[in-house]
PDB file of C-alpha atoms in Angstrom:
ATOM      1  CA  ALA S   1     -14.557   8.987 -18.610  1.00 73.00           C
ATOM      2  CA  GLN S   2     -10.954   9.498 -17.665  1.00 81.00           C
ATOM      3  CA  SER S   3      -8.244   7.056 -18.648  1.00 89.00           C
ATOM      4  CA  VAL S   4      -4.488   6.939 -18.269  1.00 94.00           C
ATOM      5  CA  SER S   5      -1.978   5.269 -20.559  1.00 95.00           C
ATOM      6  CA  GLN S   6       1.523   4.373 -19.524  1.00 95.00           C
ATOM      7  CA  HIS S   7       3.537   3.388 -22.531  1.00 87.00           C
ATOM      8  CA  ASN S   8       6.195   1.244 -20.974  1.00 89.00           C
ATOM      9  CA  HIS S   9       5.395  -1.929 -19.081  1.00 91.00           C
ATOM     10  CA  HIS S  10       8.928  -2.679 -17.959  1.00 95.00           C
ATOM     11  CA  VAL S  11      12.005  -0.485 -18.195  1.00 97.00           C
ATOM     12  CA  ILE S  12      15.481  -1.715 -17.389  1.00 97.00           C
ATOM     13  CA  LEU S  13      18.260   0.820 -16.865  1.00 98.00           C
ATOM     14  CA  SER S  14      21.772   0.855 -15.589  1.00 97.00           C
ATOM     15  CA  GLU S  15      22.636   3.016 -12.616  1.00 97.00           C
ATOM     16  CA  ALA S  16      23.275   6.660 -13.546  1.00 97.00           C
ATOM     17  CA  ALA S  17      21.207   6.387 -16.715  1.00 98.00           C
ATOM     18  CA  SER S  18      18.501   8.942 -17.354  1.00 98.00           C
ATOM     19  CA  LEU S  19      14.871   7.998 -16.991  1.00 97.00           C
ATOM     20  CA  GLU S  20      11.730   9.103 -18.743  1.00 97.00           C
ATOM     21  CA  LEU S  21       8.428   7.307 -18.225  1.00 97.00           C
ATOM     22  CA  GLY S  22       5.571   8.228 -20.467  1.00 97.00           C
ATOM     23  CA  CYS S  23       2.046   9.035 -19.312  1.00 97.00           C
ATOM     24  CA  ASN S  24      -0.881  10.232 -21.377  1.00 97.00           C
ATOM     25  CA  TYR S  25      -4.369  10.861 -20.134  1.00 95.00           C
ATOM     26  CA  SER S  26      -7.715  11.104 -21.762  1.00 91.00           C
ATOM     27  CA  TYR S  27     -10.073  13.720 -20.383  1.00 81.00           C
ATOM     28  CA  GLY S  28     -11.488  16.850 -21.854  1.00 73.00           C
ATOM     29  CA  GLY S  29     -11.643  19.001 -18.774  1.00 81.00           C
ATOM     30  CA  THR S  30      -9.321  20.253 -16.087  1.00 86.00           C
ATOM     31  CA  VAL S  31      -7.369  17.533 -14.322  1.00 89.00           C
ATOM     32  CA  ASN S  32      -5.005  17.011 -11.470  1.00 91.00           C
ATOM     33  CA  LEU S  33      -2.069  14.739 -12.270  1.00 95.00           C
ATOM     34  CA  PHE S  34      -0.026  12.519 -10.003  1.00 95.00           C
ATOM     35  CA  TRP S  35       2.882  10.113 -10.034  1.00 97.00           C
ATOM     36  CA  TYR S  36       3.071   7.445  -7.361  1.00 95.00           C
ATOM     37  CA  VAL S  37       5.791   4.923  -6.606  1.00 95.00           C
ATOM     38  CA  GLN S  38       5.315   1.505  -5.071  1.00 90.00           C
ATOM     39  CA  TYR S  39       8.442  -0.155  -3.747  1.00 90.00           C
ATOM     40  CA  PRO S  40       8.369  -3.934  -3.391  1.00 83.00           C
ATOM     41  CA  GLY S  41       6.150  -4.908  -0.484  1.00 76.00           C
ATOM     42  CA  GLN S  42       5.225  -1.342   0.348  1.00 80.00           C
ATOM     43  CA  HIS S  43       2.248   0.890  -0.202  1.00 78.00           C
ATOM     44  CA  LEU S  44       1.886   3.724  -2.663  1.00 87.00           C
ATOM     45  CA  GLN S  45       3.894   6.848  -2.059  1.00 89.00           C
ATOM     46  CA  LEU S  46       3.354  10.178  -3.760  1.00 92.00           C
ATOM     47  CA  LEU S  47       6.292  11.312  -5.891  1.00 96.00           C
ATOM     48  CA  LEU S  48       4.819  14.519  -7.205  1.00 95.00           C
ATOM     49  CA  LYS S  49       1.608  16.152  -8.324  1.00 94.00           C
ATOM     50  CA  TYR S  50       0.408  18.872 -10.635  1.00 94.00           C
ATOM     51  CA  PHE S  51      -2.639  21.012  -9.971  1.00 91.00           C
ATOM     52  CA  SER S  52      -1.921  24.280 -11.729  1.00 90.00           C
ATOM     53  CA  GLY S  53       0.819  26.805 -12.397  1.00 93.00           C
ATOM     54  CA  ASP S  54       4.317  25.910 -13.543  1.00 95.00           C
ATOM     55  CA  PRO S  55       3.974  22.821 -15.757  1.00 95.00           C
ATOM     56  CA  LEU S  56       7.356  21.537 -14.647  1.00 97.00           C
ATOM     57  CA  VAL S  57       6.861  19.915 -11.289  1.00 97.00           C
ATOM     58  CA  LYS S  58       9.636  18.790  -9.003  1.00 97.00           C
ATOM     59  CA  GLY S  59       9.035  15.955  -6.601  1.00 95.00           C
ATOM     60  CA  ILE S  60      10.897  13.903  -4.059  1.00 94.00           C
ATOM     61  CA  LYS S  61      14.049  11.875  -4.662  1.00 95.00           C
ATOM     62  CA  GLY S  62      15.109  13.941  -7.665  1.00 96.00           C
ATOM     63  CA  PHE S  63      12.078  13.169  -9.813  1.00 98.00           C
ATOM     64  CA  GLU S  64      10.311  15.732 -11.944  1.00 98.00           C
ATOM     65  CA  ALA S  65       7.443  15.706 -14.412  1.00 98.00           C
ATOM     66  CA  GLU S  66       6.286  18.044 -17.122  1.00 97.00           C
ATOM     67  CA  PHE S  67       2.669  18.692 -17.927  1.00 96.00           C
ATOM     68  CA  ILE S  68       2.157  19.339 -21.626  1.00 95.00           C
ATOM     69  CA  LYS S  69      -1.483  20.208 -22.058  1.00 92.00           C
ATOM     70  CA  SER S  70      -1.464  20.083 -25.858  1.00 92.00           C
ATOM     71  CA  LYS S  71      -0.185  16.522 -25.745  1.00 94.00           C
ATOM     72  CA  PHE S  72      -2.249  15.405 -22.737  1.00 94.00           C
ATOM     73  CA  SER S  73       0.997  14.159 -21.291  1.00 96.00           C
ATOM     74  CA  PHE S  74       2.670  14.130 -17.894  1.00 97.00           C
ATOM     75  CA  ASN S  75       5.968  12.309 -18.317  1.00 97.00           C
ATOM     76  CA  LEU S  76       8.148  11.461 -15.354  1.00 98.00           C
ATOM     77  CA  ARG S  77      11.880  12.110 -15.517  1.00 98.00           C
ATOM     78  CA  LYS S  78      14.999  11.641 -13.467  1.00 98.00           C
ATOM     79  CA  PRO S  79      18.461  12.555 -14.769  1.00 97.00           C
ATOM     80  CA  SER S  80      20.347   9.779 -13.010  1.00 98.00           C
ATOM     81  CA  VAL S  81      18.679   6.703 -11.542  1.00 98.00           C
ATOM     82  CA  GLN S  82      19.909   4.675  -8.613  1.00 97.00           C
ATOM     83  CA  TRP S  83      19.453   1.028  -7.748  1.00 96.00           C
ATOM     84  CA  SER S  84      17.072   2.110  -4.998  1.00 96.00           C
ATOM     85  CA  ASP S  85      14.711   3.521  -7.630  1.00 97.00           C
ATOM     86  CA  THR S  86      13.734  -0.010  -8.595  1.00 97.00           C
ATOM     87  CA  ALA S  87       9.962   0.005  -8.119  1.00 96.00           C
ATOM     88  CA  GLU S  88       6.599   0.225  -9.828  1.00 94.00           C
ATOM     89  CA  TYR S  89       5.553   3.689 -10.994  1.00 96.00           C
ATOM     90  CA  PHE S  90       1.964   4.730 -11.482  1.00 96.00           C
ATOM     91  CA  CYS S  91       0.599   7.784 -13.216  1.00 97.00           C
ATOM     92  CA  ALA S  92      -2.837   8.892 -12.026  1.00 95.00           C
ATOM     93  CA  VAL S  93      -5.386  11.555 -12.803  1.00 93.00           C
ATOM     94  CA  ASN S  94      -8.504  12.951 -11.240  1.00 89.00           C
ATOM     95  CA  SER S  95     -10.978  15.708 -11.739  1.00 84.00           C
ATOM     96  CA  PRO S  96     -10.544  18.609  -9.317  1.00 78.00           C
ATOM     97  CA  SER S  97     -14.279  18.939  -8.830  1.00 75.00           C
ATOM     98  CA  GLY S  98     -16.103  16.853  -6.289  1.00 70.00           C
ATOM     99  CA  ASN S  99     -14.884  13.959  -4.210  1.00 76.00           C
ATOM    100  CA  THR S 100     -13.553  11.925  -7.097  1.00 85.00           C
ATOM    101  CA  PRO S 101     -11.212   8.943  -6.988  1.00 90.00           C
ATOM    102  CA  LEU S 102      -7.895   8.638  -8.712  1.00 92.00           C
ATOM    103  CA  VAL S 103      -7.755   6.826 -12.022  1.00 93.00           C
ATOM    104  CA  PHE S 104      -4.490   4.964 -12.421  1.00 94.00           C
ATOM    105  CA  GLY S 105      -2.454   3.881 -15.378  1.00 94.00           C
ATOM    106  CA  LYS S 106      -1.312   0.274 -15.601  1.00 92.00           C
ATOM    107  CA  GLY S 107       2.054   1.105 -14.119  1.00 94.00           C
ATOM    108  CA  THR S 108       5.636   0.835 -15.290  1.00 95.00           C
ATOM    109  CA  ARG S 109       8.064  -1.454 -13.602  1.00 95.00           C
ATOM    110  CA  LEU S 110      11.532   0.059 -13.368  1.00 97.00           C
ATOM    111  CA  SER S 111      14.484  -2.204 -12.778  1.00 97.00           C
ATOM    112  CA  VAL S 112      17.813  -0.504 -12.154  1.00 97.00           C
ATOM    113  CA  ILE S 113      20.860  -2.706 -12.471  1.00 96.00           C
ATOM    114  CA  ALA S 114      24.345  -2.030 -11.208  1.00 89.00           C
TER     115      ALA S 114
ATOM    116  CA  GLY F   1       0.421  13.599   8.140  1.00 70.00           C
ATOM    117  CA  ALA F   2      -2.894  11.950   7.489  1.00 76.00           C
ATOM    118  CA  VAL F   3      -2.659   8.192   7.842  1.00 85.00           C
ATOM    119  CA  VAL F   4      -5.000   5.413   6.864  1.00 91.00           C
ATOM    120  CA  SER F   5      -4.404   2.218   8.789  1.00 93.00           C
ATOM    121  CA  GLN F   6      -5.439  -0.912   6.921  1.00 94.00           C
ATOM    122  CA  HIS F   7      -5.766  -4.361   8.483  1.00 95.00           C
ATOM    123  CA  PRO F   8      -5.012  -7.141   8.055  1.00 96.00           C
ATOM    124  CA  SER F   9      -1.986  -6.835   5.809  1.00 94.00           C
ATOM    125  CA  ARG F  10      -2.214 -10.457   4.778  1.00 96.00           C
ATOM    126  CA  VAL F  11      -4.974 -13.010   5.104  1.00 97.00           C
ATOM    127  CA  ILE F  12      -5.409 -16.549   3.900  1.00 97.00           C
ATOM    128  CA  CYS F  13      -8.880 -17.984   3.991  1.00 96.00           C
ATOM    129  CA  LYS F  14     -10.669 -21.073   2.815  1.00 97.00           C
ATOM    130  CA  SER F  15     -12.917 -20.977  -0.186  1.00 97.00           C
ATOM    131  CA  GLY F  16     -16.489 -20.178   0.819  1.00 97.00           C
ATOM    132  CA  THR F  17     -15.626 -18.152   3.900  1.00 97.00           C
ATOM    133  CA  SER F  18     -15.848 -14.383   4.352  1.00 97.00           C
ATOM    134  CA  VAL F  19     -13.062 -11.944   5.074  1.00 98.00           C
ATOM    135  CA  LYS F  20     -13.322  -8.431   6.475  1.00 98.00           C
ATOM    136  CA  ILE F  21     -10.779  -5.724   5.702  1.00 98.00           C
ATOM    137  CA  GLU F  22     -10.710  -2.563   7.796  1.00 97.00           C
ATOM    138  CA  CYS F  23      -9.447   0.882   6.990  1.00 96.00           C
ATOM    139  CA  ARG F  24      -9.233   3.483   9.728  1.00 94.00           C
ATOM    140  CA  SER F  25      -8.330   7.124   9.321  1.00 91.00           C
ATOM    141  CA  LEU F  26      -6.123   7.831  12.300  1.00 91.00           C
ATOM    142  CA  ASP F  27      -5.877  11.597  12.519  1.00 86.00           C
ATOM    143  CA  PHE F  28      -8.532  12.918  10.214  1.00 87.00           C
ATOM    144  CA  GLN F  29     -12.122  12.276   9.252  1.00 87.00           C
ATOM    145  CA  ALA F  30     -12.650  10.436   6.006  1.00 87.00           C
ATOM    146  CA  THR F  31     -16.034  11.286   4.600  1.00 86.00           C
ATOM    147  CA  THR F  32     -15.256   9.212   1.546  1.00 90.00           C
ATOM    148  CA  MET F  33     -13.149   6.107   1.159  1.00 93.00           C
ATOM    149  CA  PHE F  34     -12.185   4.540  -2.144  1.00 95.00           C
ATOM    150  CA  TRP F  35     -11.562   0.825  -2.465  1.00 97.00           C
ATOM    151  CA  TYR F  36      -9.202  -0.504  -5.111  1.00 97.00           C
ATOM    152  CA  ARG F  37      -8.145  -3.926  -6.236  1.00 96.00           C
ATOM    153  CA  GLN F  38      -4.742  -4.660  -7.733  1.00 90.00           C
ATOM    154  CA  PHE F  39      -3.958  -7.839  -9.621  1.00 84.00           C
ATOM    155  CA  PRO F  40      -0.336  -8.917 -10.028  1.00 78.00           C
ATOM    156  CA  LYS F  41       1.539  -6.707 -12.451  1.00 73.00           C
ATOM    157  CA  GLN F  42      -1.550  -4.655 -13.121  1.00 78.00           C
ATOM    158  CA  SER F  43      -2.887  -1.299 -12.082  1.00 83.00           C
ATOM    159  CA  LEU F  44      -5.184  -0.348  -9.264  1.00 90.00           C
ATOM    160  CA  MET F  45      -8.772  -0.735 -10.364  1.00 93.00           C
ATOM    161  CA  LEU F  46     -11.430   1.202  -8.509  1.00 95.00           C
ATOM    162  CA  MET F  47     -14.015  -1.128  -7.041  1.00 96.00           C
ATOM    163  CA  ALA F  48     -16.261   1.204  -5.126  1.00 96.00           C
ATOM    164  CA  THR F  49     -16.624   4.508  -3.359  1.00 94.00           C
ATOM    165  CA  SER F  50     -17.972   4.498   0.164  1.00 92.00           C
ATOM    166  CA  ASN F  51     -19.507   7.519   1.827  1.00 89.00           C
ATOM    167  CA  GLU F  52     -20.071   7.791   5.527  1.00 87.00           C
ATOM    168  CA  GLY F  53     -23.655   7.016   6.439  1.00 85.00           C
ATOM    169  CA  SER F  54     -24.808   6.034   2.979  1.00 86.00           C
ATOM    170  CA  LYS F  55     -24.633   3.168   0.529  1.00 89.00           C
ATOM    171  CA  ALA F  56     -21.470   2.598  -1.418  1.00 92.00           C
ATOM    172  CA  THR F  57     -21.269   3.269  -5.120  1.00 93.00           C
ATOM    173  CA  TYR F  58     -19.867   0.332  -7.053  1.00 96.00           C
ATOM    174  CA  GLU F  59     -18.031   0.418 -10.347  1.00 94.00           C
ATOM    175  CA  GLN F  60     -19.433  -1.472 -13.275  1.00 93.00           C
ATOM    176  CA  GLY F  61     -18.718  -5.172 -13.052  1.00 93.00           C
ATOM    177  CA  VAL F  62     -18.161  -5.228  -9.307  1.00 95.00           C
ATOM    178  CA  GLU F  63     -20.643  -7.427  -7.458  1.00 94.00           C
ATOM    179  CA  LYS F  64     -22.042  -5.430  -4.569  1.00 93.00           C
ATOM    180  CA  ASP F  65     -23.413  -8.534  -2.863  1.00 95.00           C
ATOM    181  CA  LYS F  66     -19.998 -10.111  -2.911  1.00 96.00           C
ATOM    182  CA  PHE F  67     -17.969  -7.097  -1.868  1.00 97.00           C
ATOM    183  CA  LEU F  68     -19.850  -5.544   1.009  1.00 96.00           C
ATOM    184  CA  ILE F  69     -18.717  -2.077   1.966  1.00 95.00           C
ATOM    185  CA  ASN F  70     -19.695  -0.373   5.186  1.00 92.00           C
ATOM    186  CA  HIS F  71     -18.750   3.160   6.171  1.00 91.00           C
ATOM    187  CA  ALA F  72     -20.522   3.571   9.469  1.00 83.00           C
ATOM    188  CA  SER F  73     -18.323   6.299  10.890  1.00 90.00           C
ATOM    189  CA  LEU F  74     -16.011   9.051   9.716  1.00 90.00           C
ATOM    190  CA  THR F  75     -12.976   7.036  10.747  1.00 92.00           C
ATOM    191  CA  LEU F  76     -13.817   3.492   9.688  1.00 93.00           C
ATOM    192  CA  SER F  77     -14.663   1.841   6.407  1.00 94.00           C
ATOM    193  CA  THR F  78     -14.778  -1.915   5.909  1.00 96.00           C
ATOM    194  CA  LEU F  79     -14.759  -4.206   2.904  1.00 97.00           C
ATOM    195  CA  THR F  80     -16.091  -7.726   3.384  1.00 97.00           C
ATOM    196  CA  VAL F  81     -15.410 -10.309   0.731  1.00 97.00           C
ATOM    197  CA  THR F  82     -18.243 -12.786   1.103  1.00 97.00           C
ATOM    198  CA  SER F  83     -18.097 -16.419   0.072  1.00 97.00           C
ATOM    199  CA  ALA F  84     -14.570 -15.933  -1.165  1.00 97.00           C
ATOM    200  CA  HIS F  85     -13.238 -17.948  -4.081  1.00 96.00           C
ATOM    201  CA  PRO F  86      -9.706 -18.326  -5.401  1.00 96.00           C
ATOM    202  CA  GLU F  87     -10.383 -15.771  -8.136  1.00 94.00           C
ATOM    203  CA  ASP F  88     -10.941 -13.179  -5.397  1.00 96.00           C
ATOM    204  CA  SER F  89      -7.315 -13.525  -4.409  1.00 95.00           C
ATOM    205  CA  SER F  90      -5.821 -10.108  -4.930  1.00 95.00           C
ATOM    206  CA  PHE F  91      -4.352  -7.041  -3.287  1.00 94.00           C
ATOM    207  CA  TYR F  92      -6.970  -4.690  -1.876  1.00 96.00           C
ATOM    208  CA  ILE F  93      -6.168  -1.052  -1.092  1.00 96.00           C
ATOM    209  CA  CYS F  94      -8.233   1.690   0.473  1.00 96.00           C
ATOM    210  CA  SER F  95      -7.726   5.379  -0.111  1.00 94.00           C
ATOM    211  CA  ALA F  96      -9.128   8.557   1.359  1.00 92.00           C
ATOM    212  CA  ARG F  97      -9.198  11.953  -0.212  1.00 84.00           C
ATOM    213  CA  LEU F  98      -7.406  14.746   1.586  1.00 80.00           C
ATOM    214  CA  GLU F  99      -8.436  18.318   1.074  1.00 72.00           C
ATOM    215  CA  PRO F 100      -7.821  20.105  -1.090  1.00 68.00           C
ATOM    216  CA  TYR F 101      -6.447  17.690  -3.671  1.00 66.00           C
ATOM    217  CA  GLY F 102      -4.353  14.945  -2.166  1.00 81.00           C
ATOM    218  CA  TYR F 103      -4.964  11.328  -1.288  1.00 88.00           C
ATOM    219  CA  THR F 104      -3.671   8.939   1.308  1.00 89.00           C
ATOM    220  CA  PHE F 105      -3.531   5.183   0.933  1.00 90.00           C
ATOM    221  CA  GLY F 106      -3.698   2.223   3.236  1.00 91.00           C
ATOM    222  CA  SER F 107      -0.832  -0.230   3.121  1.00 89.00           C
ATOM    223  CA  GLY F 108      -2.992  -2.833   1.406  1.00 92.00           C
ATOM    224  CA  THR F 109      -4.305  -6.299   2.191  1.00 95.00           C
ATOM    225  CA  ARG F 110      -3.112  -9.336   0.321  1.00 94.00           C
ATOM    226  CA  LEU F 111      -5.937 -11.845   0.240  1.00 96.00           C
ATOM    227  CA  THR F 112      -5.266 -15.438  -0.697  1.00 96.00           C
ATOM    228  CA  VAL F 113      -8.203 -17.795  -0.995  1.00 97.00           C
ATOM    229  CA  VAL F 114      -7.319 -21.476  -0.927  1.00 97.00           C
TER     230      VAL F 114
END
């Protein structure tokens, strides 16, 4: 069975600091990888996704993630965070085959302070 | 883009009553709908997978007689929480798979049982 681990429960950064949120998955086969963001009171929004090809994926709002197959990792990065990035971030994985659901990590709460 | 409309967004009900949550795919046909539950400060946990015209598949530990899922058409899936109790209070989210690899999410329903 697939599982996703997000290492940080709560991250607090000052504006303009760099961000890296860890994500590791457990699955032996081919996977699709996703990062979602959930702003307070809003529904999940897709930040970026990896299916194949270039392991460095660029998403919306200046976010990027790197798929490192040997480490089963898909860490999310942003060089300079803004106050508006305060939100909950979820890493998710699924199997490309069949109509399978997403399996989510426990999420990381990011608080950006001025 | 593909949108899933979820209603109601918030509901408060008395203990022992039933609550129905609807998810409608507005501009596409959702053969499969996934239902998740999110506890405060925790991840989205898959409850069940509903397929149009057939019985839902429930995850281990989810009571199928308590959480009734109906997917009678390609545009509507419903989750009914029967005989609700305070421990059923949670945030419920539906999700549909988009070909080839994406997903779209409803905005969620916050259920409070008093």
